[in-house]
mmCIF file of C-alpha atoms in Angstrom:
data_model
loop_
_atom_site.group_PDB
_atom_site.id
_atom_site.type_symbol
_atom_site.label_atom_id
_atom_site.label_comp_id
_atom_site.label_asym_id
_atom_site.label_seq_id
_atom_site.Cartn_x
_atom_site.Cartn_y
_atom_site.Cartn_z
ATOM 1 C CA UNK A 1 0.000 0.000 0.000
ATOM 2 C CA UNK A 2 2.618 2.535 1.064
ATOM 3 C CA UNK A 3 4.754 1.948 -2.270
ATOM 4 C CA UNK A 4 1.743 2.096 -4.554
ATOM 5 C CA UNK A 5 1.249 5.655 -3.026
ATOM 6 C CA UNK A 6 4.719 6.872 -3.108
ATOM 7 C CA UNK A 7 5.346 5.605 -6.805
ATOM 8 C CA UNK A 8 1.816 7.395 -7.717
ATOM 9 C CA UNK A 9 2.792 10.784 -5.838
ATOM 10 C CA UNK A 10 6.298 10.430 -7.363
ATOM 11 C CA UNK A 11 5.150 9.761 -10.830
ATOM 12 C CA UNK A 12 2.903 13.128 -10.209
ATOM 13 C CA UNK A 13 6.138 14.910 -9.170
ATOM 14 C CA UNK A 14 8.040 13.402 -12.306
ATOM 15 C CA UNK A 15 4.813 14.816 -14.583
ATOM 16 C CA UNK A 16 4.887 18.231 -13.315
ATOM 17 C CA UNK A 17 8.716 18.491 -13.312
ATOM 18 C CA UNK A 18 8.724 17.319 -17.020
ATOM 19 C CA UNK A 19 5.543 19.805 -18.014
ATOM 20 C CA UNK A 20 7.966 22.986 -16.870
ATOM 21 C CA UNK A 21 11.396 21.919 -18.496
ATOM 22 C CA UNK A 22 8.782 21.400 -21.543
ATOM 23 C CA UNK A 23 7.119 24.741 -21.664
ATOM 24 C CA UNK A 24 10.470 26.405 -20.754
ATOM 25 C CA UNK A 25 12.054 24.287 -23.937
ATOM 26 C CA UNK A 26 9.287 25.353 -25.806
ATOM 27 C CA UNK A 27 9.378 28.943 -25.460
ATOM 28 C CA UNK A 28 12.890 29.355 -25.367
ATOM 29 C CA UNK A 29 12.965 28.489 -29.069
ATOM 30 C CA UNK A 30 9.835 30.258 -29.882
ATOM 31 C CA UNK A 31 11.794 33.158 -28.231
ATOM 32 C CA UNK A 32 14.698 32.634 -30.062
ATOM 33 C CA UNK A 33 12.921 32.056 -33.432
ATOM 34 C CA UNK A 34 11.316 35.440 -32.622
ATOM 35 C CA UNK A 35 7.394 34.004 -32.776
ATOM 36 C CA UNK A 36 6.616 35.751 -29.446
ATOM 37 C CA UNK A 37 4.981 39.186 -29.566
ATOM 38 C CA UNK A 38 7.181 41.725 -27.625
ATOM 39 C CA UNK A 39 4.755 41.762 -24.820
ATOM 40 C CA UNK A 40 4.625 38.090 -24.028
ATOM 41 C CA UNK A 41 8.396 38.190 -23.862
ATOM 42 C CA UNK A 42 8.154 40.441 -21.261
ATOM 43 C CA UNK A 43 6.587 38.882 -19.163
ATOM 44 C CA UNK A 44 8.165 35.239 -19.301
ATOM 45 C CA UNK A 45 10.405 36.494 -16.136
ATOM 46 C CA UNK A 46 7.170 37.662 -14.224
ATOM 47 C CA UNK A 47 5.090 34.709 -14.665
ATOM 48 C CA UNK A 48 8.612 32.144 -13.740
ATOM 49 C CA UNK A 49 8.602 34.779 -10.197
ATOM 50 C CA UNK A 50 4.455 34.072 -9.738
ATOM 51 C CA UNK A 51 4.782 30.319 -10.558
ATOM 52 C CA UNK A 52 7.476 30.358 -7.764
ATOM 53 C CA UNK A 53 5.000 32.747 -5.653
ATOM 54 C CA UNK A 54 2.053 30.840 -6.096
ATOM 55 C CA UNK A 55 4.014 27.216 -5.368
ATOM 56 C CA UNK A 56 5.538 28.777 -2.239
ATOM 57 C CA UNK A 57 2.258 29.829 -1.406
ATOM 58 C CA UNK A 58 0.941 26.264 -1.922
ATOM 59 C CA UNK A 59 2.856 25.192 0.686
ATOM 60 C CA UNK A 60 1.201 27.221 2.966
ATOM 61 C CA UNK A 61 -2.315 27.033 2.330
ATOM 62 C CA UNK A 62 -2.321 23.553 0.791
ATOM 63 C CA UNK A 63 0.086 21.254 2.714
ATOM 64 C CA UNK A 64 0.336 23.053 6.380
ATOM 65 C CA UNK A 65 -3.248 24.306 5.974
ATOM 66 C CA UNK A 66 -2.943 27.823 7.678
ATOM 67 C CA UNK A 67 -4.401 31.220 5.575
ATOM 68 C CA UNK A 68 -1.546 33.439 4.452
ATOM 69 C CA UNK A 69 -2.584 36.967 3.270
ATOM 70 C CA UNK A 70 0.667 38.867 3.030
ATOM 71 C CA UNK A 71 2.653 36.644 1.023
ATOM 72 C CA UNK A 72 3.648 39.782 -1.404
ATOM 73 C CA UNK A 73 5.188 41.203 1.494
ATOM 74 C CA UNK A 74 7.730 38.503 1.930
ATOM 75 C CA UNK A 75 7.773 39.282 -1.992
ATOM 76 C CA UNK A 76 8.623 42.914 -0.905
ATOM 77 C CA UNK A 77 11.192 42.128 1.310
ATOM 78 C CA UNK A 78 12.955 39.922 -1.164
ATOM 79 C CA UNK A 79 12.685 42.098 -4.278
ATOM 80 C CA UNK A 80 14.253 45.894 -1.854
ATOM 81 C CA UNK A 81 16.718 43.557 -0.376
ATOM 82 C CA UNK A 82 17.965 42.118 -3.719
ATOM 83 C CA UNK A 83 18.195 45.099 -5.437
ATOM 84 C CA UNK A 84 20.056 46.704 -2.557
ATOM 85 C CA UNK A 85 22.696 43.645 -2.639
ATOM 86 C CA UNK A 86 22.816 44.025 -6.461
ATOM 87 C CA UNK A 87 22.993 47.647 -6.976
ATOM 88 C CA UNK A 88 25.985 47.894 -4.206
ATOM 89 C CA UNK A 89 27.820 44.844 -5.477
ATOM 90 C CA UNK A 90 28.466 46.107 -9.162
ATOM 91 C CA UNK A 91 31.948 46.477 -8.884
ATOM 92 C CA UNK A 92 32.950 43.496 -6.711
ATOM 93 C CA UNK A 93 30.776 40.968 -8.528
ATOM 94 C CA UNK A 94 30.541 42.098 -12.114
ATOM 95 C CA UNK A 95 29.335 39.102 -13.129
ATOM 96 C CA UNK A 96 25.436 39.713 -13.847
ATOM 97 C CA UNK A 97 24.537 36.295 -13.732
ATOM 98 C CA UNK A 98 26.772 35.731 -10.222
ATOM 99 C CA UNK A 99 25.408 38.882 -8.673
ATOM 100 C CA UNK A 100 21.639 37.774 -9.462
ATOM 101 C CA UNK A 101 22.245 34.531 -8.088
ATOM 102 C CA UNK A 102 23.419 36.544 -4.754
ATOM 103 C CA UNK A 103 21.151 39.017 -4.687
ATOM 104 C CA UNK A 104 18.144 35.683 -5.140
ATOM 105 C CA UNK A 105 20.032 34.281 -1.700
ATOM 106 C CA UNK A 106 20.144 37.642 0.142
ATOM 107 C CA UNK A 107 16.102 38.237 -0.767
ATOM 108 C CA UNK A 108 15.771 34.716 0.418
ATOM 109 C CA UNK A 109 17.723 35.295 3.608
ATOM 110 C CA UNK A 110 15.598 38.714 4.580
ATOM 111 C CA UNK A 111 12.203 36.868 3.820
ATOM 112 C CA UNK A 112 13.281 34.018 5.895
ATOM 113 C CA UNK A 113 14.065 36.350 8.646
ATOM 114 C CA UNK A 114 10.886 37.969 8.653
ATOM 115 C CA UNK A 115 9.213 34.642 8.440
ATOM 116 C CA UNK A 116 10.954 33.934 11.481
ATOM 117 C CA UNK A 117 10.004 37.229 13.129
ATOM 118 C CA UNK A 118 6.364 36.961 11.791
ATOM 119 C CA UNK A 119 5.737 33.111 12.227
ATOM 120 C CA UNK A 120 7.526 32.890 15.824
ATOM 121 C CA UNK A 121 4.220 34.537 17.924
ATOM 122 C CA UNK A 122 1.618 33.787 15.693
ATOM 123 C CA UNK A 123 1.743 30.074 14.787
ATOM 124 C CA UNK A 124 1.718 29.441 18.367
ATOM 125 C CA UNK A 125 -1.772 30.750 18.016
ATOM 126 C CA UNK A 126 -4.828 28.941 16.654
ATOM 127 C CA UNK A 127 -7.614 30.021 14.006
ATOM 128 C CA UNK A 128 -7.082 33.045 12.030
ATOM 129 C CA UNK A 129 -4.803 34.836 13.543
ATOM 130 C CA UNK A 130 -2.249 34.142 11.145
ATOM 131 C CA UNK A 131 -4.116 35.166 7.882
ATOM 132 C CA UNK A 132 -4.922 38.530 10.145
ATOM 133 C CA UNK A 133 -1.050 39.109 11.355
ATOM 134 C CA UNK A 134 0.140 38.401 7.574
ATOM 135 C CA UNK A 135 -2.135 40.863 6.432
ATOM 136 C CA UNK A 136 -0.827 43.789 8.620
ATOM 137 C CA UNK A 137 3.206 42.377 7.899
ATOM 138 C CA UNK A 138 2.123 43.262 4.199
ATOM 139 C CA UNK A 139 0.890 46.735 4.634
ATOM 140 C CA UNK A 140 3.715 48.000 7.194
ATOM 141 C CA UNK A 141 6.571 46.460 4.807
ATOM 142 C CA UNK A 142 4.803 48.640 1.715
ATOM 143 C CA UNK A 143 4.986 51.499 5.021
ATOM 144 C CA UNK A 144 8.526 51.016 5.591
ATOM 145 C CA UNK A 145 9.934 50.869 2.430
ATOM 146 C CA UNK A 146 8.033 54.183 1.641
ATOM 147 C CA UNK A 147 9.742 55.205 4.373
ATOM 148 C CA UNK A 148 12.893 54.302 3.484
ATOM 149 C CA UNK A 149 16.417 55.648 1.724
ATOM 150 C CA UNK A 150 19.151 53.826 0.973
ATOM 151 C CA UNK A 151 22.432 54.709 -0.860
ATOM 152 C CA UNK A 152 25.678 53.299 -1.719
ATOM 153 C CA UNK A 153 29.081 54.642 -1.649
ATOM 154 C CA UNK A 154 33.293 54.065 -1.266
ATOM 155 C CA UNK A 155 32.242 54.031 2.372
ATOM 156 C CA UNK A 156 29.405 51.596 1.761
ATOM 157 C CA UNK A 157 25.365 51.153 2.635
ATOM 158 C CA UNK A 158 23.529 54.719 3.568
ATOM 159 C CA UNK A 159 19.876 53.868 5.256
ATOM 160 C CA UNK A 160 17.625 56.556 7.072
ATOM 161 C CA UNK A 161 13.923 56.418 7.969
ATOM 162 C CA UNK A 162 11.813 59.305 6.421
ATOM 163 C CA UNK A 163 9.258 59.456 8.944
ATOM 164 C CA UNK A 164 8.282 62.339 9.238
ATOM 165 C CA UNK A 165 8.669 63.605 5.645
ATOM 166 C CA UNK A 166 11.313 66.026 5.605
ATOM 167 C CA UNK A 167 14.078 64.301 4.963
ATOM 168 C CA UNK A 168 15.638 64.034 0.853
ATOM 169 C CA UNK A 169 18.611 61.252 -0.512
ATOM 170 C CA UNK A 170 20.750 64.519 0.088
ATOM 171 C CA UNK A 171 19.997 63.848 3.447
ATOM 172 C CA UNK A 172 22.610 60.503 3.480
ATOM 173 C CA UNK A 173 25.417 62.261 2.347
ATOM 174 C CA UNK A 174 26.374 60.060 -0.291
ATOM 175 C CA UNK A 175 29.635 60.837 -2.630
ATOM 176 C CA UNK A 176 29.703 61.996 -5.694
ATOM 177 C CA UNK A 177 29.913 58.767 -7.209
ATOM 178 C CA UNK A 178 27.374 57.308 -4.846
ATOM 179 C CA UNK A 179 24.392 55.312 -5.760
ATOM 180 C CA UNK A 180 20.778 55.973 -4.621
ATOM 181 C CA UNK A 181 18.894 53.123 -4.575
ATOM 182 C CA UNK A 182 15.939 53.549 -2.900
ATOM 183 C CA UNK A 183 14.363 56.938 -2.801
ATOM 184 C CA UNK A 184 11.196 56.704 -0.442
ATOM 185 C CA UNK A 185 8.230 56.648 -1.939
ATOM 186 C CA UNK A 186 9.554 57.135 -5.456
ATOM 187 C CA UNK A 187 10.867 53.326 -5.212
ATOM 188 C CA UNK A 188 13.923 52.035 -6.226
ATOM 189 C CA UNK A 189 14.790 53.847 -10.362
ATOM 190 C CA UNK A 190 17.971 53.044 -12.367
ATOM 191 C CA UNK A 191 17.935 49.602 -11.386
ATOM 192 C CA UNK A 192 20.750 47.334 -13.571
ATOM 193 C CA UNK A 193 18.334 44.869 -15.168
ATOM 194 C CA UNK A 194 19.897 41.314 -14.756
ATOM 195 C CA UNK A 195 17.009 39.055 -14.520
ATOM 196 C CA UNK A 196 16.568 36.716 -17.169
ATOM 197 C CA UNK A 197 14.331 33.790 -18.330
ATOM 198 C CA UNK A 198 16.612 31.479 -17.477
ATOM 199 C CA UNK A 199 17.218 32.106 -14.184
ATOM 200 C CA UNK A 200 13.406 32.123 -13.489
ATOM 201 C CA UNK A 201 13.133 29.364 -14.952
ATOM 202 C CA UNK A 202 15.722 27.566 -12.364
ATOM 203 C CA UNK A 203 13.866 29.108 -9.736
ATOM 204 C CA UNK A 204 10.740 27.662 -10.434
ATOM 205 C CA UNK A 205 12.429 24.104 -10.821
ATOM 206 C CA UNK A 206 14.593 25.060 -7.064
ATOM 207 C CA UNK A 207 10.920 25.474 -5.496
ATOM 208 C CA UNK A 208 9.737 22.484 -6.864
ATOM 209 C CA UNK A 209 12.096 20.485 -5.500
ATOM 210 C CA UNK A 210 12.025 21.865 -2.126
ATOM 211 C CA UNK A 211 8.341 22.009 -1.937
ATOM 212 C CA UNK A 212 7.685 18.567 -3.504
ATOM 213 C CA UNK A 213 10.149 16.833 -1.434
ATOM 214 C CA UNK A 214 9.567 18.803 1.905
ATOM 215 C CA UNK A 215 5.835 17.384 1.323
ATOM 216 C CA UNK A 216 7.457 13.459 0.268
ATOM 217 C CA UNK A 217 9.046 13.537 3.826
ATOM 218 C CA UNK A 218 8.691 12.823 7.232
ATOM 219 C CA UNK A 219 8.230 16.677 8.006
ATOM 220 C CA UNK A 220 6.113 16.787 5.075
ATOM 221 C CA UNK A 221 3.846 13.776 6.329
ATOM 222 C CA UNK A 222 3.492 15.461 9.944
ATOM 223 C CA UNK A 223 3.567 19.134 8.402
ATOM 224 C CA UNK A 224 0.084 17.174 6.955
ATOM 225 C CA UNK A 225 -0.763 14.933 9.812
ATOM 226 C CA UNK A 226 -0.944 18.800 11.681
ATOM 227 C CA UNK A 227 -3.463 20.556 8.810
ATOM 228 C CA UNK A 228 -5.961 16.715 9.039
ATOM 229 C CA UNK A 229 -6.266 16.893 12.960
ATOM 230 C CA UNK A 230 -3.899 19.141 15.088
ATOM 231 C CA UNK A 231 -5.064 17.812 18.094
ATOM 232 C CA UNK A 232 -4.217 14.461 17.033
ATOM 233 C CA UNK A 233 -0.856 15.400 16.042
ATOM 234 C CA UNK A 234 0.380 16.508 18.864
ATOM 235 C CA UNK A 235 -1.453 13.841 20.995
ATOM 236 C CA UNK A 236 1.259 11.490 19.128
ATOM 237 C CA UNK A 237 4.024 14.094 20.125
ATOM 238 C CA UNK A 238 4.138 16.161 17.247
ATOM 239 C CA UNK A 239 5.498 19.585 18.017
ATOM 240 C CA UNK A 240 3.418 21.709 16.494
ATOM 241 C CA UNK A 241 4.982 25.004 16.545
ATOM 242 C CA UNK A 242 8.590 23.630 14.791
ATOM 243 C CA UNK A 243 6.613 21.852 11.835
ATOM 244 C CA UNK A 244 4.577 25.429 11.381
ATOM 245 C CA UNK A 245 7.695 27.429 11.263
ATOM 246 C CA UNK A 246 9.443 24.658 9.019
ATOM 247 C CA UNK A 247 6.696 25.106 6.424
ATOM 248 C CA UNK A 248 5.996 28.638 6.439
ATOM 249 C CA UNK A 249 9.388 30.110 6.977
ATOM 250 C CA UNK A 250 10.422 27.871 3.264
ATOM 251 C CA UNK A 251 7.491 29.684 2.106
ATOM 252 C CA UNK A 252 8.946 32.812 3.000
ATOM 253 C CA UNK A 253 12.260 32.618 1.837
ATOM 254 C CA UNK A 254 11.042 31.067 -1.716
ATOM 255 C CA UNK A 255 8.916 34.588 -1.512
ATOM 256 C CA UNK A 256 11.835 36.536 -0.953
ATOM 257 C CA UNK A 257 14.226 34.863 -3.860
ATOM 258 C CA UNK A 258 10.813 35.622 -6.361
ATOM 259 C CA UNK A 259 10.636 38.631 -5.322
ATOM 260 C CA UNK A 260 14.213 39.260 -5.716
ATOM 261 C CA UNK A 261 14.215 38.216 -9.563
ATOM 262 C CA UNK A 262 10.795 40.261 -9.786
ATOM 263 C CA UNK A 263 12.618 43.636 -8.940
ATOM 264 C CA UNK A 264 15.460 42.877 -10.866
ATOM 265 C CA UNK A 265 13.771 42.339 -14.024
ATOM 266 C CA UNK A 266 12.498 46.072 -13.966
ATOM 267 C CA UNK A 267 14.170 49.429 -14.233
ATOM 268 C CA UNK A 268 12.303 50.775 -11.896
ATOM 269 C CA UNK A 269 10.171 49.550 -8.535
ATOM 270 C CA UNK A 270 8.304 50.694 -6.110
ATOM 271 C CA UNK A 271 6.665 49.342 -2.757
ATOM 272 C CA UNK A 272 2.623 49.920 -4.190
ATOM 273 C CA UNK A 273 2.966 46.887 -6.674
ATOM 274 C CA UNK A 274 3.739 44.390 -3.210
ATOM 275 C CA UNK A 275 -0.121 45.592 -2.372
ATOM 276 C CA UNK A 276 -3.281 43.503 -0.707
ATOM 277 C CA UNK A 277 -3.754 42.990 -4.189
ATOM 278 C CA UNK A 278 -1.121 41.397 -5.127
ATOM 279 C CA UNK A 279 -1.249 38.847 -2.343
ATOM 280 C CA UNK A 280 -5.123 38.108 -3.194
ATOM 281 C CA UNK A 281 -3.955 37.388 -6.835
ATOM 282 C CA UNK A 282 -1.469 34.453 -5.239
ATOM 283 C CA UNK A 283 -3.654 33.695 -3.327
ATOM 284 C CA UNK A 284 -6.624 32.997 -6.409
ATOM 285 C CA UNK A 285 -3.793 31.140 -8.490
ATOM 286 C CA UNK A 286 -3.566 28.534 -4.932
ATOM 287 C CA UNK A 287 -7.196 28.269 -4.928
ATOM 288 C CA UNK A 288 -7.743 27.744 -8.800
ATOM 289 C CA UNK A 289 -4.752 24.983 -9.390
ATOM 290 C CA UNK A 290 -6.188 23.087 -6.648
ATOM 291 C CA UNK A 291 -4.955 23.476 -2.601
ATOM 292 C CA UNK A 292 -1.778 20.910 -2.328
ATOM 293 C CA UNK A 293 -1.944 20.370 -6.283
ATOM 294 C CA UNK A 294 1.394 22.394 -7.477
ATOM 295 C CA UNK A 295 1.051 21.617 -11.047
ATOM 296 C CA UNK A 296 -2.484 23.399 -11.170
ATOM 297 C CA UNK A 297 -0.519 25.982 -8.942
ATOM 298 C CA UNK A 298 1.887 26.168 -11.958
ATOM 299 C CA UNK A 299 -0.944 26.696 -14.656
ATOM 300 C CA UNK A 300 -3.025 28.637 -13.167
ATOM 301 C CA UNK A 301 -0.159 31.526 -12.171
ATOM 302 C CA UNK A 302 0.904 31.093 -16.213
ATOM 303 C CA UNK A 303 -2.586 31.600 -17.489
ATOM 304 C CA UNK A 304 -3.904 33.840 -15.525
ATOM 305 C CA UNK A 305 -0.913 36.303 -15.482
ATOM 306 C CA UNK A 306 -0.820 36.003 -19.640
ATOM 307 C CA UNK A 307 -4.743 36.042 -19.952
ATOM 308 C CA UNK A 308 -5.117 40.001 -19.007
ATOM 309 C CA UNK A 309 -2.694 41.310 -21.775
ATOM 310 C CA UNK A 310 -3.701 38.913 -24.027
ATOM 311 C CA UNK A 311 -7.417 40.728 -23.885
ATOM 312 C CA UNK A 312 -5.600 43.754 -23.870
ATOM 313 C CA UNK A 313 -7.372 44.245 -27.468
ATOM 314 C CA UNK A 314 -10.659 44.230 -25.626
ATOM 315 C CA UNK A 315 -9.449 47.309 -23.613
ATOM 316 C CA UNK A 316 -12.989 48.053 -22.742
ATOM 317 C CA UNK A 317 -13.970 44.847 -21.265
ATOM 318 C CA UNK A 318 -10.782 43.188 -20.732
ATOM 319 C CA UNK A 319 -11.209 43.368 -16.895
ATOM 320 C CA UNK A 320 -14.869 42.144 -17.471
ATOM 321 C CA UNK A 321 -13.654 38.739 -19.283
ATOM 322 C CA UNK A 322 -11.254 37.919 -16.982
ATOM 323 C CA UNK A 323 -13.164 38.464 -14.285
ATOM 324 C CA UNK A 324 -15.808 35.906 -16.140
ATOM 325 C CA UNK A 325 -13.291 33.817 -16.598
ATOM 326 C CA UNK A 326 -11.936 33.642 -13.178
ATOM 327 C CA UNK A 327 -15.793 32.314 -11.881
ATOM 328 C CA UNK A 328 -16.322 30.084 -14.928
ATOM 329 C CA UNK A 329 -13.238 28.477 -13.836
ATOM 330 C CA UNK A 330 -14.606 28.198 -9.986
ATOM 331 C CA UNK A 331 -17.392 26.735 -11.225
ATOM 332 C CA UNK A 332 -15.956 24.310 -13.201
ATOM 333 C CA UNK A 333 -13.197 23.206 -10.437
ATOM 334 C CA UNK A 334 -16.257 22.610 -8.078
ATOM 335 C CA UNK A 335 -18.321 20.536 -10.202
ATOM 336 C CA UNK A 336 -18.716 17.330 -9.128
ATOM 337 C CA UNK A 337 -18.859 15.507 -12.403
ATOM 338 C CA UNK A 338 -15.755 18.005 -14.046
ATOM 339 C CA UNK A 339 -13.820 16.756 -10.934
ATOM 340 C CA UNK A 340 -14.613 13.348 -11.380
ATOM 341 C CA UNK A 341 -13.422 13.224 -15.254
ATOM 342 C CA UNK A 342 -10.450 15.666 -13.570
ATOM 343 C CA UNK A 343 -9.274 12.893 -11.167
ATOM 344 C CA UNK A 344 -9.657 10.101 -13.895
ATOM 345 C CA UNK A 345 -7.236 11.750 -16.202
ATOM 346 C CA UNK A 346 -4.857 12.567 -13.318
ATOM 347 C CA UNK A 347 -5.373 8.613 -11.832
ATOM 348 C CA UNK A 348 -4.101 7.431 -16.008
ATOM 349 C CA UNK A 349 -1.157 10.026 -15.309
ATOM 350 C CA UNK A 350 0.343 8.894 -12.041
ATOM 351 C CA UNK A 351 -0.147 5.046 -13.124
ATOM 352 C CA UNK A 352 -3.832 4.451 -10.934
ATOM 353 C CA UNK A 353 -6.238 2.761 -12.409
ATOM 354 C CA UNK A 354 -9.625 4.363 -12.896
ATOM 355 C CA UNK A 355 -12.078 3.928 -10.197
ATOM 356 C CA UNK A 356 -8.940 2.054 -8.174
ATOM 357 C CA UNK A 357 -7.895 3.007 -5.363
ATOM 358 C CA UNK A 358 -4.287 2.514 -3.849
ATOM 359 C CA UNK A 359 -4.534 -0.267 -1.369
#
């Protein structure tokens, strides 16, 4: 019984590992052979840093079973943090694709931190009081950073708090050759872009991997035993407090090296795009692939980050379609006879018999 089940779940992994080294294969050379329009080609970077987002997310919701609503601002801490490691380590790492790969580990690093920081009085708490905390930790990181000016120099990193409003990047004293990097409200401008589709595309296949085989192990199994039946869990001596942080500090830090790529990819960035918003729009990609299911994590990020430019034509009712769209699809996910046909043609996939069940 317990082989059956981990050769089905692993055949599962094996199918949604192959589906992204196929679509990345695939539009690599349609890239190459120049039969993407400009703006899809754009946004191959974003959608790798949502697929990543909405995975990490996954293991949140889905496998530890606890509401996250601020997972852009782990997103927020990643992308400031890695643009403040890149934009200060230009001349000692001039290496773009060496400095992306530390500023990914830095953004990783801060997010993990302030999963730590968030997750360490909260998930000793039960109900919603993490979905409520989260939600806060979003808002006062898009505070802070709007708040916030950094600079770089000969003498290295300038930081000061504009609380009350009066202060300018004059106010650091950089040199004359000094960098400013983040400018308050105005967001981080003159950013090196270095991101590329390659790198997001190793991202998404790093989260996979830690997400996919977090869940195949023993933490995984009582990281799930905890979302079934806490009560249970811990009646079997299952600390519940280390499995919580386990899961949702890796969700933090694969945040943070997203978000990290995300603000790398763009000139310019500033704290308003790591909104509520944002964070609801993870949030619908979890809940339309399927809660636990990473490969409809996967799709659902793709399509529905592509589908609002590609109605771009329909400027007038784009927002109208997608929004049609987006309850077609829950109505389709939650009908009974859709999921049935659904769990058929993922049963043929991972090697299950129709109707079977693993014994």
């Amino acid at each position: 019984m317990k082989k059956l089940t981990m050769k089905c779940s692993t055949r599962m992994d094996l199918l949604t590992y192959g589906a992204v080294i196929l679509a990345y294969v695939v539009l690599l050379v349609l890239r190459d052979g120049g039969h993407l329009s400009r703006s899809l080609t754009g946004q191959l970077v974003p959608i790798c840093c949502y697929v990543s987002m909405a995975v990490s997310l996954n293991l949140t919701v889905g496998i530890l079973g606890e509401l996250s609503l601020g997972h852009a601002g782990f997103m927020s801490v990643g992308a400031f943090s890695g643009v403040i490691a890149a934009m200060s380590l230009q001349s000692a790492i001039p290496a773009a694709p060496l400095r992306l790969a530390v500023a990914m580990l830095v953004g990783a690093g801060t997010a993990a931190v302030a999963g730590v920081l968030i997750g360490t009085p909260v998930l000793r708490l039960r109900g919603d009081y993490l979905a409520i905390v989260t939600l806060a930790f979003g808002e006062i990181i898009k505070e802070l950073v709007n708040c916030l000016l950094v600079g770089w120099d000969s003498h290295g990193l300038h930081l000061a708090l504009n609380l009350t409003g009066n202060k300018t990047i004059a106010d650091l004293g950089l040199e004359a050759d000094g960098i400013a990097i983040i400018k308050g409200a105005q967001g981080s401008a003159g950013v090196t872009t270095i991101a590329t589709f390659t790198a997001g595309f190793l991202l998404v296949m790093i989260t996979l991997f830690v997400v996919l085989n977090l869940r195949s192990s023993r933490a995984g199994r009582a990281i799930m035993a905890l979302r079934d039946n806490a009560i249970a869990a811990e009646s079997v001596g299952l600390d519940l407090t280390r499995y919580k942080m386990m899961a949702f500090v890796t969700s933090a830090a694969l945040a943070g090296a997203a978000g990290a790529l995300y603000g790398l990819n763009f000139s310019s960035l500033q704290a308003t795009k790591f909104d509520f918003n944002t964070s609801i729009l993870i949030l619908v990609f979890v809940v339309l692939g399927g809660l636990g299911n990473m490969l409809g994590s996967i799709v659902a990020a793709a399509a529905l980050t592509i589908l609002p430019e590609a109605l771009r034509s329909f400027a007038d009712y784009r927002m109208l379609v997608y929004a049609i769209v987006l309850i077609l699809v829950m109505l389709l996910t939650n009908d009974p006879t859709l999921r049935a046909y659904r769990d058929r043609i993922l049963a043929a996939l991972s090697g299950k018999r129709p109707g079977k069940e693993a014994l």
